[in-house]
mmCIF file with all atom_site columns, C-alpha atoms in Angstrom:
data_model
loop_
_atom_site.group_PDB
_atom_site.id
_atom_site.type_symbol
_atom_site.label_atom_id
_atom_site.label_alt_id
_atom_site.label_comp_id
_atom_site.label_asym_id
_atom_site.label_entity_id
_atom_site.label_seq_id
_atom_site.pdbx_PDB_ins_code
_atom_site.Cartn_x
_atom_site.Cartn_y
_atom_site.Cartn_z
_atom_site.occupancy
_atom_site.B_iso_or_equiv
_atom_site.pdbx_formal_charge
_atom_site.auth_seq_id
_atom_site.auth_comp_id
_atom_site.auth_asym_id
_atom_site.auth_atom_id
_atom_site.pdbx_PDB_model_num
ATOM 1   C CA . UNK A 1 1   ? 15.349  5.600   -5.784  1.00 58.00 ? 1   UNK A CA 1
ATOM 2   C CA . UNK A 1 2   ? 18.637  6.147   -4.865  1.00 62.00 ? 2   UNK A CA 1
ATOM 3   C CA . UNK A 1 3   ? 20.185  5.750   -7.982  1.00 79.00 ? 3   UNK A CA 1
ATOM 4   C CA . UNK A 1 4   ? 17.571  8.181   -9.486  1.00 77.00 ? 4   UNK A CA 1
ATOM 5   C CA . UNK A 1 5   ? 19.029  12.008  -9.988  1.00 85.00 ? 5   UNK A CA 1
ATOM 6   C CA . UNK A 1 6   ? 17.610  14.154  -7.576  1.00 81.00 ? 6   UNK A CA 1
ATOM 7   C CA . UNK A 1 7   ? 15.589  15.976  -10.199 1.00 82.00 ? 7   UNK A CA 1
ATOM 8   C CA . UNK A 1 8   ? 13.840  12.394  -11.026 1.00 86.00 ? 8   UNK A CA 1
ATOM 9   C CA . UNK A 1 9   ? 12.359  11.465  -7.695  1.00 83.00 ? 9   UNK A CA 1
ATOM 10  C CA . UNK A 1 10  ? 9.104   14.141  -7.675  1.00 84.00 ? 10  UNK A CA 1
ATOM 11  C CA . UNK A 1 11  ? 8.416   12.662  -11.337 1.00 88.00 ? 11  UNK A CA 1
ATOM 12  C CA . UNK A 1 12  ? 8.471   9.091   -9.500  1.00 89.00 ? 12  UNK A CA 1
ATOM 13  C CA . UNK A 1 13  ? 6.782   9.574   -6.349  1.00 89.00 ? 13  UNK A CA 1
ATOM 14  C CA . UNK A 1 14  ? 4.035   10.933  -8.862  1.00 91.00 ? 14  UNK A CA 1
ATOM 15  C CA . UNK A 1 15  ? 4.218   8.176   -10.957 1.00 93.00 ? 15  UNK A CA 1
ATOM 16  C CA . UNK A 1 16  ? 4.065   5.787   -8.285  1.00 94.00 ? 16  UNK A CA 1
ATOM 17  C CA . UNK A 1 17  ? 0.863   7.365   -6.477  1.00 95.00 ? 17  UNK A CA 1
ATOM 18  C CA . UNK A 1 18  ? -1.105  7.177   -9.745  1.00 96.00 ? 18  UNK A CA 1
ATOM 19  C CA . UNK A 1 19  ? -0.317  3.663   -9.509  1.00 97.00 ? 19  UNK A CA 1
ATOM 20  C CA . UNK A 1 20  ? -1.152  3.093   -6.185  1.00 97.00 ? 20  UNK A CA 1
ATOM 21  C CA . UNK A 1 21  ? -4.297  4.999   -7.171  1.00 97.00 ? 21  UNK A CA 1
ATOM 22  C CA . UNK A 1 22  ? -5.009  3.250   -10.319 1.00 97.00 ? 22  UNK A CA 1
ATOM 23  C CA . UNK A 1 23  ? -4.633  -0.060  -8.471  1.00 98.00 ? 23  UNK A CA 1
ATOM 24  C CA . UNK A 1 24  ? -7.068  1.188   -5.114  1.00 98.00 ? 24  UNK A CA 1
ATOM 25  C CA . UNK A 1 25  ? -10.530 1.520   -7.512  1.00 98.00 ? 25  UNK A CA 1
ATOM 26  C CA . UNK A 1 26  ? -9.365  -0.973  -10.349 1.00 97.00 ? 26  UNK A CA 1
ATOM 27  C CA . UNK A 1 27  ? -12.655 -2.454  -11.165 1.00 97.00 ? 27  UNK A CA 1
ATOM 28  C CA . UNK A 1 28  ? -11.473 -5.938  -10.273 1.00 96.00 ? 28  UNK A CA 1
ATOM 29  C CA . UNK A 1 29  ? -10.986 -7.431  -6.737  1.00 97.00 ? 29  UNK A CA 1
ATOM 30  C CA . UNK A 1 30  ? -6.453  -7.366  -6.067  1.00 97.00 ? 30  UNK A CA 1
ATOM 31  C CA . UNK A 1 31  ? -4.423  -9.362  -4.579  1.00 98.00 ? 31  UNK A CA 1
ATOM 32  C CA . UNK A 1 32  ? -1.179  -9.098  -3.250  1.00 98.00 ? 32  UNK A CA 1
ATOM 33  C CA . UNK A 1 33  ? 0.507   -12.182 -2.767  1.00 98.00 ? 33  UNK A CA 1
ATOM 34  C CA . UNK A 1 34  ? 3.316   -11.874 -0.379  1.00 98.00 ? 34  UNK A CA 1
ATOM 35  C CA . UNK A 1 35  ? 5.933   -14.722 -0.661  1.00 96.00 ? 35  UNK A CA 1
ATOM 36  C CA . UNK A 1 36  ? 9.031   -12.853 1.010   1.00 95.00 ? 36  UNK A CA 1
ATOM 37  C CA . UNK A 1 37  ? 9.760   -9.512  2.471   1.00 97.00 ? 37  UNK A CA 1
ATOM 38  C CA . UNK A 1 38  ? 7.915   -6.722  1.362   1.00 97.00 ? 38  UNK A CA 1
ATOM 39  C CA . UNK A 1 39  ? 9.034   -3.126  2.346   1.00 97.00 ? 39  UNK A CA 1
ATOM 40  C CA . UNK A 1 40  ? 8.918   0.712   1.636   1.00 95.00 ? 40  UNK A CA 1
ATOM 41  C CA . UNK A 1 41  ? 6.916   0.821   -1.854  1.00 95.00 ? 41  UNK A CA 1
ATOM 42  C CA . UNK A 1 42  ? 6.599   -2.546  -1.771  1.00 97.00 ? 42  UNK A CA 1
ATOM 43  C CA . UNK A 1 43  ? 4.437   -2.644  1.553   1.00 98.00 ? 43  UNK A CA 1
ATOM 44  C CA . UNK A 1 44  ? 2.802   0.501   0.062   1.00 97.00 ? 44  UNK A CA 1
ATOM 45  C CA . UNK A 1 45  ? 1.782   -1.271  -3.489  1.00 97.00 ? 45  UNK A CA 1
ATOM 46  C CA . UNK A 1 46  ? 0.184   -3.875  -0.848  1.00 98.00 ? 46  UNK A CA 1
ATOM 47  C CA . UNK A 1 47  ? -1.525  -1.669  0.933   1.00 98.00 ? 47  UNK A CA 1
ATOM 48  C CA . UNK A 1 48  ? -3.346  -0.617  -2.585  1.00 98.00 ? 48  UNK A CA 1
ATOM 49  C CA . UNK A 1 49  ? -4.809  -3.966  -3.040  1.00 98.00 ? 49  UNK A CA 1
ATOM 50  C CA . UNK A 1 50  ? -8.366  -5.200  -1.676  1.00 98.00 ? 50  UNK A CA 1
ATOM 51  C CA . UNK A 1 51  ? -6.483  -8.288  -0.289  1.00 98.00 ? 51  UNK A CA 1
ATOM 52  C CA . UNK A 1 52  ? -3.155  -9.311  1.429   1.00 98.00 ? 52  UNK A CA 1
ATOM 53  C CA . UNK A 1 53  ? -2.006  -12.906 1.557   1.00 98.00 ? 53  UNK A CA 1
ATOM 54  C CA . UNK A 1 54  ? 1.454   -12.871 2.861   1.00 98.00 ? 54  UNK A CA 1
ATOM 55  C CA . UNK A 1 55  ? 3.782   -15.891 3.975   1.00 97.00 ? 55  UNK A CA 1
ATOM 56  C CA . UNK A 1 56  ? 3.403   -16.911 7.523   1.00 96.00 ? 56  UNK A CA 1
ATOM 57  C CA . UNK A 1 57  ? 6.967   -17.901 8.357   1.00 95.00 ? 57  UNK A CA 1
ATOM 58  C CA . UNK A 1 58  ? 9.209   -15.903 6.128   1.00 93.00 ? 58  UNK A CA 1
ATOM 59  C CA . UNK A 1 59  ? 9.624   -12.189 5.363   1.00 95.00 ? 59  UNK A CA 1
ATOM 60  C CA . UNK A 1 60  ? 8.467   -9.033  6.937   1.00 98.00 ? 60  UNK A CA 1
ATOM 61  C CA . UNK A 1 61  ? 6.082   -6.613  6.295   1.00 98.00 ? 61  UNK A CA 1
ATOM 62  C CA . UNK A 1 62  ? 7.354   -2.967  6.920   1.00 98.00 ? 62  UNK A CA 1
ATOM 63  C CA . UNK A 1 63  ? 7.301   1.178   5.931   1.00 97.00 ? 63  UNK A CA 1
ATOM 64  C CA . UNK A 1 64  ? 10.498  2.102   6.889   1.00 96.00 ? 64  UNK A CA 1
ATOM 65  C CA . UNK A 1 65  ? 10.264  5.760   5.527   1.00 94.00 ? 65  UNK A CA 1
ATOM 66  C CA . UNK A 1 66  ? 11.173  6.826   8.927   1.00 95.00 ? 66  UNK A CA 1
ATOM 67  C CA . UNK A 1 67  ? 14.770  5.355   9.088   1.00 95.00 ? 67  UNK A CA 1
ATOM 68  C CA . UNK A 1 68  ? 15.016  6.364   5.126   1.00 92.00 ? 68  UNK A CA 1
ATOM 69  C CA . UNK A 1 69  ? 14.310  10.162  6.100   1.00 90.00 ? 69  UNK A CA 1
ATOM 70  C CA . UNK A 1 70  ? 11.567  9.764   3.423   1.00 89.00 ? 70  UNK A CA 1
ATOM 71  C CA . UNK A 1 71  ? 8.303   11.721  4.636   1.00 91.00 ? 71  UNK A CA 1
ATOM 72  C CA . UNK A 1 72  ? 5.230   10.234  3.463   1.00 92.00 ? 72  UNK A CA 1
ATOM 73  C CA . UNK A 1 73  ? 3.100   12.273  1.102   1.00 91.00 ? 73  UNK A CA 1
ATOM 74  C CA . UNK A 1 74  ? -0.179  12.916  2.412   1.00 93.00 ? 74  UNK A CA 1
ATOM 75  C CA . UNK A 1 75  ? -1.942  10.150  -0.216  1.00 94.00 ? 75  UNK A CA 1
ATOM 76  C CA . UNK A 1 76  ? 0.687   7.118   0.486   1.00 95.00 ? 76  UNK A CA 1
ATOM 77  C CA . UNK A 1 77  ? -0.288  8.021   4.449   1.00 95.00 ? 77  UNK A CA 1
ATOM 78  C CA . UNK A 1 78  ? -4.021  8.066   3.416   1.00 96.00 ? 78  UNK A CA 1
ATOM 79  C CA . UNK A 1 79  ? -3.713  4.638   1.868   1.00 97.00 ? 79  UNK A CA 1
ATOM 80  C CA . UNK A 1 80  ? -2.199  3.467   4.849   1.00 97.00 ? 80  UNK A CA 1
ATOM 81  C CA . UNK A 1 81  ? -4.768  5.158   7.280   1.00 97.00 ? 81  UNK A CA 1
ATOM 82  C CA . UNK A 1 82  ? -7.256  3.122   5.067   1.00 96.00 ? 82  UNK A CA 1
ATOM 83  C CA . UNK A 1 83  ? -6.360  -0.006  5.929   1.00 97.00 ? 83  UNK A CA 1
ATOM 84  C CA . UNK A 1 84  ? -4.914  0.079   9.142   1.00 97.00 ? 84  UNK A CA 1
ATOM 85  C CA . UNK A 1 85  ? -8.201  0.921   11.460  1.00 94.00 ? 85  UNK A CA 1
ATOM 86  C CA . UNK A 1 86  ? -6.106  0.919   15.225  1.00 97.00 ? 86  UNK A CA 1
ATOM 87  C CA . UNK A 1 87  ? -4.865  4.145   15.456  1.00 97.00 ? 87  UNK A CA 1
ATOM 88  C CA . UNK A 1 88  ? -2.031  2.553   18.023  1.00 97.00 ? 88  UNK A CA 1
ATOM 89  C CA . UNK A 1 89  ? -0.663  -0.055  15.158  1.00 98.00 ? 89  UNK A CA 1
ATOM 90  C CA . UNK A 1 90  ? -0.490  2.832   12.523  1.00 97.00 ? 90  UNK A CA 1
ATOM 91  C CA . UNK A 1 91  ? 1.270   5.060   14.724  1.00 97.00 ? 91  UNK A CA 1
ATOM 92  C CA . UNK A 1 92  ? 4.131   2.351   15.003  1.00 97.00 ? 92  UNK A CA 1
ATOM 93  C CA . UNK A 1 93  ? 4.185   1.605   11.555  1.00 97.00 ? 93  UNK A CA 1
ATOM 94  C CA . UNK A 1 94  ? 4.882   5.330   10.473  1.00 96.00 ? 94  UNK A CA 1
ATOM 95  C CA . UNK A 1 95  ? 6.703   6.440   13.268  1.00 97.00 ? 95  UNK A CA 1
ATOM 96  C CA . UNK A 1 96  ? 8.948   3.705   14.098  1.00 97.00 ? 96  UNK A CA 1
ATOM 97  C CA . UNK A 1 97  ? 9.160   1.862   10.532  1.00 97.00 ? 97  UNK A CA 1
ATOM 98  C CA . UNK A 1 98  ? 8.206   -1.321  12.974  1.00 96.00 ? 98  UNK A CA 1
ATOM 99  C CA . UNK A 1 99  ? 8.532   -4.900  10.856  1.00 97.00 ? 99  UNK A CA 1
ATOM 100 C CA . UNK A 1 100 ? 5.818   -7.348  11.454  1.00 98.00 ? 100 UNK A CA 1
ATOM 101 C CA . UNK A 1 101 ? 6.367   -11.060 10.366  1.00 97.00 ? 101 UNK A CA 1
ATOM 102 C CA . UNK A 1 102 ? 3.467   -12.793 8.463   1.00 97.00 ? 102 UNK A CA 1
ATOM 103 C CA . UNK A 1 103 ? 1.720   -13.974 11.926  1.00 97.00 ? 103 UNK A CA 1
ATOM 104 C CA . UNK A 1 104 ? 2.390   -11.153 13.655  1.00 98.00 ? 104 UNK A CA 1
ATOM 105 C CA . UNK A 1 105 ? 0.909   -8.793  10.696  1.00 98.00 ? 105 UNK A CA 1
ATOM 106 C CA . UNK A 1 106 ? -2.227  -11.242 9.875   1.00 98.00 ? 106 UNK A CA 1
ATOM 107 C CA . UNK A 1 107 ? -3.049  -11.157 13.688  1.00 97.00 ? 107 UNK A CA 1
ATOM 108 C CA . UNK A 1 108 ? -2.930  -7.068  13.777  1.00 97.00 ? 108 UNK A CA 1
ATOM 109 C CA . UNK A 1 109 ? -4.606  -7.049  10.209  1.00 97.00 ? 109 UNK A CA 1
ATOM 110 C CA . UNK A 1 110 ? -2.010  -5.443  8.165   1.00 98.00 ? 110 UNK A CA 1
ATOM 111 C CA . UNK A 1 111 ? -2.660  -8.551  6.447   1.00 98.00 ? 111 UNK A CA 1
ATOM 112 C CA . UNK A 1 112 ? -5.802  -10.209 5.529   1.00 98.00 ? 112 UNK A CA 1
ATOM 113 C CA . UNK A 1 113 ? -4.152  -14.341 5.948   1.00 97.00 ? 113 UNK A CA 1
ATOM 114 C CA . UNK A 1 114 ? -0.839  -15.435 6.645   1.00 98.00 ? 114 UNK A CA 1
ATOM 115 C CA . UNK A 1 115 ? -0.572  -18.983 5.265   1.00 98.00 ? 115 UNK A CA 1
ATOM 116 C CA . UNK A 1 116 ? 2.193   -21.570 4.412   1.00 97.00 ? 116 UNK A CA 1
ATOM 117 C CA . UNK A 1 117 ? 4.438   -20.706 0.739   1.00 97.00 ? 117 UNK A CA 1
ATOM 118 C CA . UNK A 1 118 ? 2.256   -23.340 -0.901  1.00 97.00 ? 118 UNK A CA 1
ATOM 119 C CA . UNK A 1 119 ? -1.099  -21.835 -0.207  1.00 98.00 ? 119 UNK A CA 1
ATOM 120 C CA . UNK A 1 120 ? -0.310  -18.437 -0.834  1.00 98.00 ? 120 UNK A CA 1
ATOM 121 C CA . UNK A 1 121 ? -1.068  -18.887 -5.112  1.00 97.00 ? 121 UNK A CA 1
ATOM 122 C CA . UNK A 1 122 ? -4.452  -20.882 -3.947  1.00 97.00 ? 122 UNK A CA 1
ATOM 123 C CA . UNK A 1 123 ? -5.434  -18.236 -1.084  1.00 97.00 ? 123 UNK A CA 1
ATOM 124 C CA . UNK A 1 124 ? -4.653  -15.768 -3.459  1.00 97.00 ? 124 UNK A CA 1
ATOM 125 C CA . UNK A 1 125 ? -6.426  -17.120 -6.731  1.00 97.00 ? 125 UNK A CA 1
ATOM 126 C CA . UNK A 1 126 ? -9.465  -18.029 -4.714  1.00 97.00 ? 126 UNK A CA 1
ATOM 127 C CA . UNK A 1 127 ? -10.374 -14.244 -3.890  1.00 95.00 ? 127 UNK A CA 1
ATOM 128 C CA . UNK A 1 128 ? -9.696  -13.481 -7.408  1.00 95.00 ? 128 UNK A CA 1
ATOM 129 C CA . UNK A 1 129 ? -12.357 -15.589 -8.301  1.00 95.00 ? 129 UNK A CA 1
ATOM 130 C CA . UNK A 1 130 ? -14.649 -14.845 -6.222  1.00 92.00 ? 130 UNK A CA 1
ATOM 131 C CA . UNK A 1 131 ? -14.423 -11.427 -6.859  1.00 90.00 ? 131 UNK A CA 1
ATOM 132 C CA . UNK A 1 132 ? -14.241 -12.084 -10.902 1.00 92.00 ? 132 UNK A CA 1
ATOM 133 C CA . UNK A 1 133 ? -17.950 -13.215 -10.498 1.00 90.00 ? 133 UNK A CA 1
ATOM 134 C CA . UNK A 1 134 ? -18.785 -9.633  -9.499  1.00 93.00 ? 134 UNK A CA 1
ATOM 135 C CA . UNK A 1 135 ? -19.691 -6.959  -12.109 1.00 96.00 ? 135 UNK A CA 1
ATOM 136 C CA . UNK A 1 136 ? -16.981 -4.878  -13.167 1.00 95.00 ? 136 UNK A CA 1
ATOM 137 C CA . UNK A 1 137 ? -18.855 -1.609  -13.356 1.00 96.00 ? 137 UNK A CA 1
ATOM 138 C CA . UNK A 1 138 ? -20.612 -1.890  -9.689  1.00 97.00 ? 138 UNK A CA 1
ATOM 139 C CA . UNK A 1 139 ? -17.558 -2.924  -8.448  1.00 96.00 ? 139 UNK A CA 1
ATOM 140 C CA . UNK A 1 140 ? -15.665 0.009   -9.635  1.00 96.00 ? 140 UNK A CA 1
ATOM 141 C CA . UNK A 1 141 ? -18.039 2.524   -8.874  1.00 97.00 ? 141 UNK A CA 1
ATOM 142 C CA . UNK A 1 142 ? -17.995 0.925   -5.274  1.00 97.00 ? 142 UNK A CA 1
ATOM 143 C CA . UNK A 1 143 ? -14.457 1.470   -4.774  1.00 97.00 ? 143 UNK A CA 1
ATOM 144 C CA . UNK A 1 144 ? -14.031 4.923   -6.274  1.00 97.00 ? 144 UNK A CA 1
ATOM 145 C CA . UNK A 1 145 ? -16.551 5.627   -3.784  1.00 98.00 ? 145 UNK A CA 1
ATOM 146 C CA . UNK A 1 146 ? -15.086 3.919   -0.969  1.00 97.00 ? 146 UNK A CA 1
ATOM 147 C CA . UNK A 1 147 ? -11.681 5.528   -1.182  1.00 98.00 ? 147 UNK A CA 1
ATOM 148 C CA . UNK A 1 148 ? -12.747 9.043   -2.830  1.00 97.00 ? 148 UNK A CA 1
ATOM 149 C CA . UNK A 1 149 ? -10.512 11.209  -0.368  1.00 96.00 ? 149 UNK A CA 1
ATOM 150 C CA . UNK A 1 150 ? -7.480  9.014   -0.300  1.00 97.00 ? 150 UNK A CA 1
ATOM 151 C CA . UNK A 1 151 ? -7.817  8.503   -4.253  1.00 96.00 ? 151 UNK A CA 1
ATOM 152 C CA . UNK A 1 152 ? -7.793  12.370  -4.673  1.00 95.00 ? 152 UNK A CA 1
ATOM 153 C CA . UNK A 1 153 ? -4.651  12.961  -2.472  1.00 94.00 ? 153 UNK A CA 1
ATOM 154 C CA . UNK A 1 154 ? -2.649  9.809   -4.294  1.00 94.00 ? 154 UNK A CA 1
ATOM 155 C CA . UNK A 1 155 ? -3.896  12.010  -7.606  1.00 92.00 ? 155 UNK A CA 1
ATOM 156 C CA . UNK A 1 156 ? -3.128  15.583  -6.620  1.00 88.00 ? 156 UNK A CA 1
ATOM 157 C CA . UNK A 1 157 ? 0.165   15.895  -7.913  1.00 67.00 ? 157 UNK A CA 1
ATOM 158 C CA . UNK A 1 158 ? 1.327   19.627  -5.838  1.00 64.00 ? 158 UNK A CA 1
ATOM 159 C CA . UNK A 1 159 ? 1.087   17.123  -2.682  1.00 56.00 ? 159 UNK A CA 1
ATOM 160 C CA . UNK A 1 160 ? 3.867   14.813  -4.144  1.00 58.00 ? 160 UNK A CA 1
ATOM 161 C CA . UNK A 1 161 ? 5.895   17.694  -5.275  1.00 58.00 ? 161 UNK A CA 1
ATOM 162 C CA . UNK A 1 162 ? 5.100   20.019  -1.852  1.00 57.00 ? 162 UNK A CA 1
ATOM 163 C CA . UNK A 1 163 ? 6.427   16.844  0.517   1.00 59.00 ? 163 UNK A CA 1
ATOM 164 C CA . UNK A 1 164 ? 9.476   16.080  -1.510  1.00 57.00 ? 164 UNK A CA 1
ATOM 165 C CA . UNK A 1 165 ? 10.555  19.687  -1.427  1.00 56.00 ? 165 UNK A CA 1
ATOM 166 C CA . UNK A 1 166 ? 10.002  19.474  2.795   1.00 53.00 ? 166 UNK A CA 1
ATOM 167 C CA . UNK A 1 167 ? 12.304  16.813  3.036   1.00 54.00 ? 167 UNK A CA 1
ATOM 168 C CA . UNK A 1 168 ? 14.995  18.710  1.195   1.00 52.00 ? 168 UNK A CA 1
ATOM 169 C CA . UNK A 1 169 ? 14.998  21.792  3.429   1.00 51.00 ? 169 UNK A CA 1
ATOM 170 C CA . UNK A 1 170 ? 14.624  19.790  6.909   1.00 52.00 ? 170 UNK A CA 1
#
């Protein structure tokens, strides 16, 4: 974003939500397959999938929004409240931008495996799969339901533009 003209980055972060959103109740089961470091939007576009495979010896797993002097908008923190069910871990990861290796993060379950490089297309096609046995319309329904609240903040654009405007006056 930094190459972006100040007047750009609302119409981004807005863009970007609706794809986070877009990808949270996608009527298919996603996968994010994690080969190398993954940070900032990149963690966040994760974080939007129903499944994280991520390498187990290489690359780090982080929000650093905190060292960027980014505030999160109240859906990416949502999305991230979602997943991350200890209160203790998500406090770190927000307010300390705190990087977690592939272990470390499959052990605290920011991360559903942490395998070898090899495995990680395997791992990852495997819950496709699975999940492409399911019907589409069930399965969407179930996840518009499941993440209704966080869905509607990633989708309410005055949030986006409200958060981005904080930043600027702090």
């Amino acid at each position: 974003m930094g190459s972006l003209p100040p007047t750009e980055v609302p119409n981004f972060l807005r863009n970007f939500q609706r794809l986070v959103a877009r990808i949270l109740v996608f009527p298919m089961i996603t996968v994010a397959a994690l080969n190398g470091h993954c940070y900032a939007g990149g963690a966040m576009l994760s974080m939007g999938c129903d499944y994280r495979i991520m390498r187990q010896d290489r690359g780090f797993w982080c929000m650093p929004e905190i060292d960027l002097t980014m505030p999160l908008s109240p859906g990416m923190n949502a999305v991230i409240r979602c997943r991350i069910a200890d209160i203790g871990l998500f406090r770190d990861i927000i307010l300390l931008g705190k990087k977690y290796g592939g272990a470390d993060a499959a052990k605290l379950t920011i991360v559903d495996q942490a395998v070898d490089e090899k495995a990680i297309p395997t791992v990852a096609m495997d819950l496709a799969t699975a999940g492409a046995q399911k019907d589409r319309r069930t399965l969407g329904a179930l996840k518009r339901e499941m993440f209704r609240e966080v869905h509607g903040k990633l989708v309410q654009e005055d949030l986006v533009e409200a958060n981005y405007s904080l930043k600027s006056k702090l």
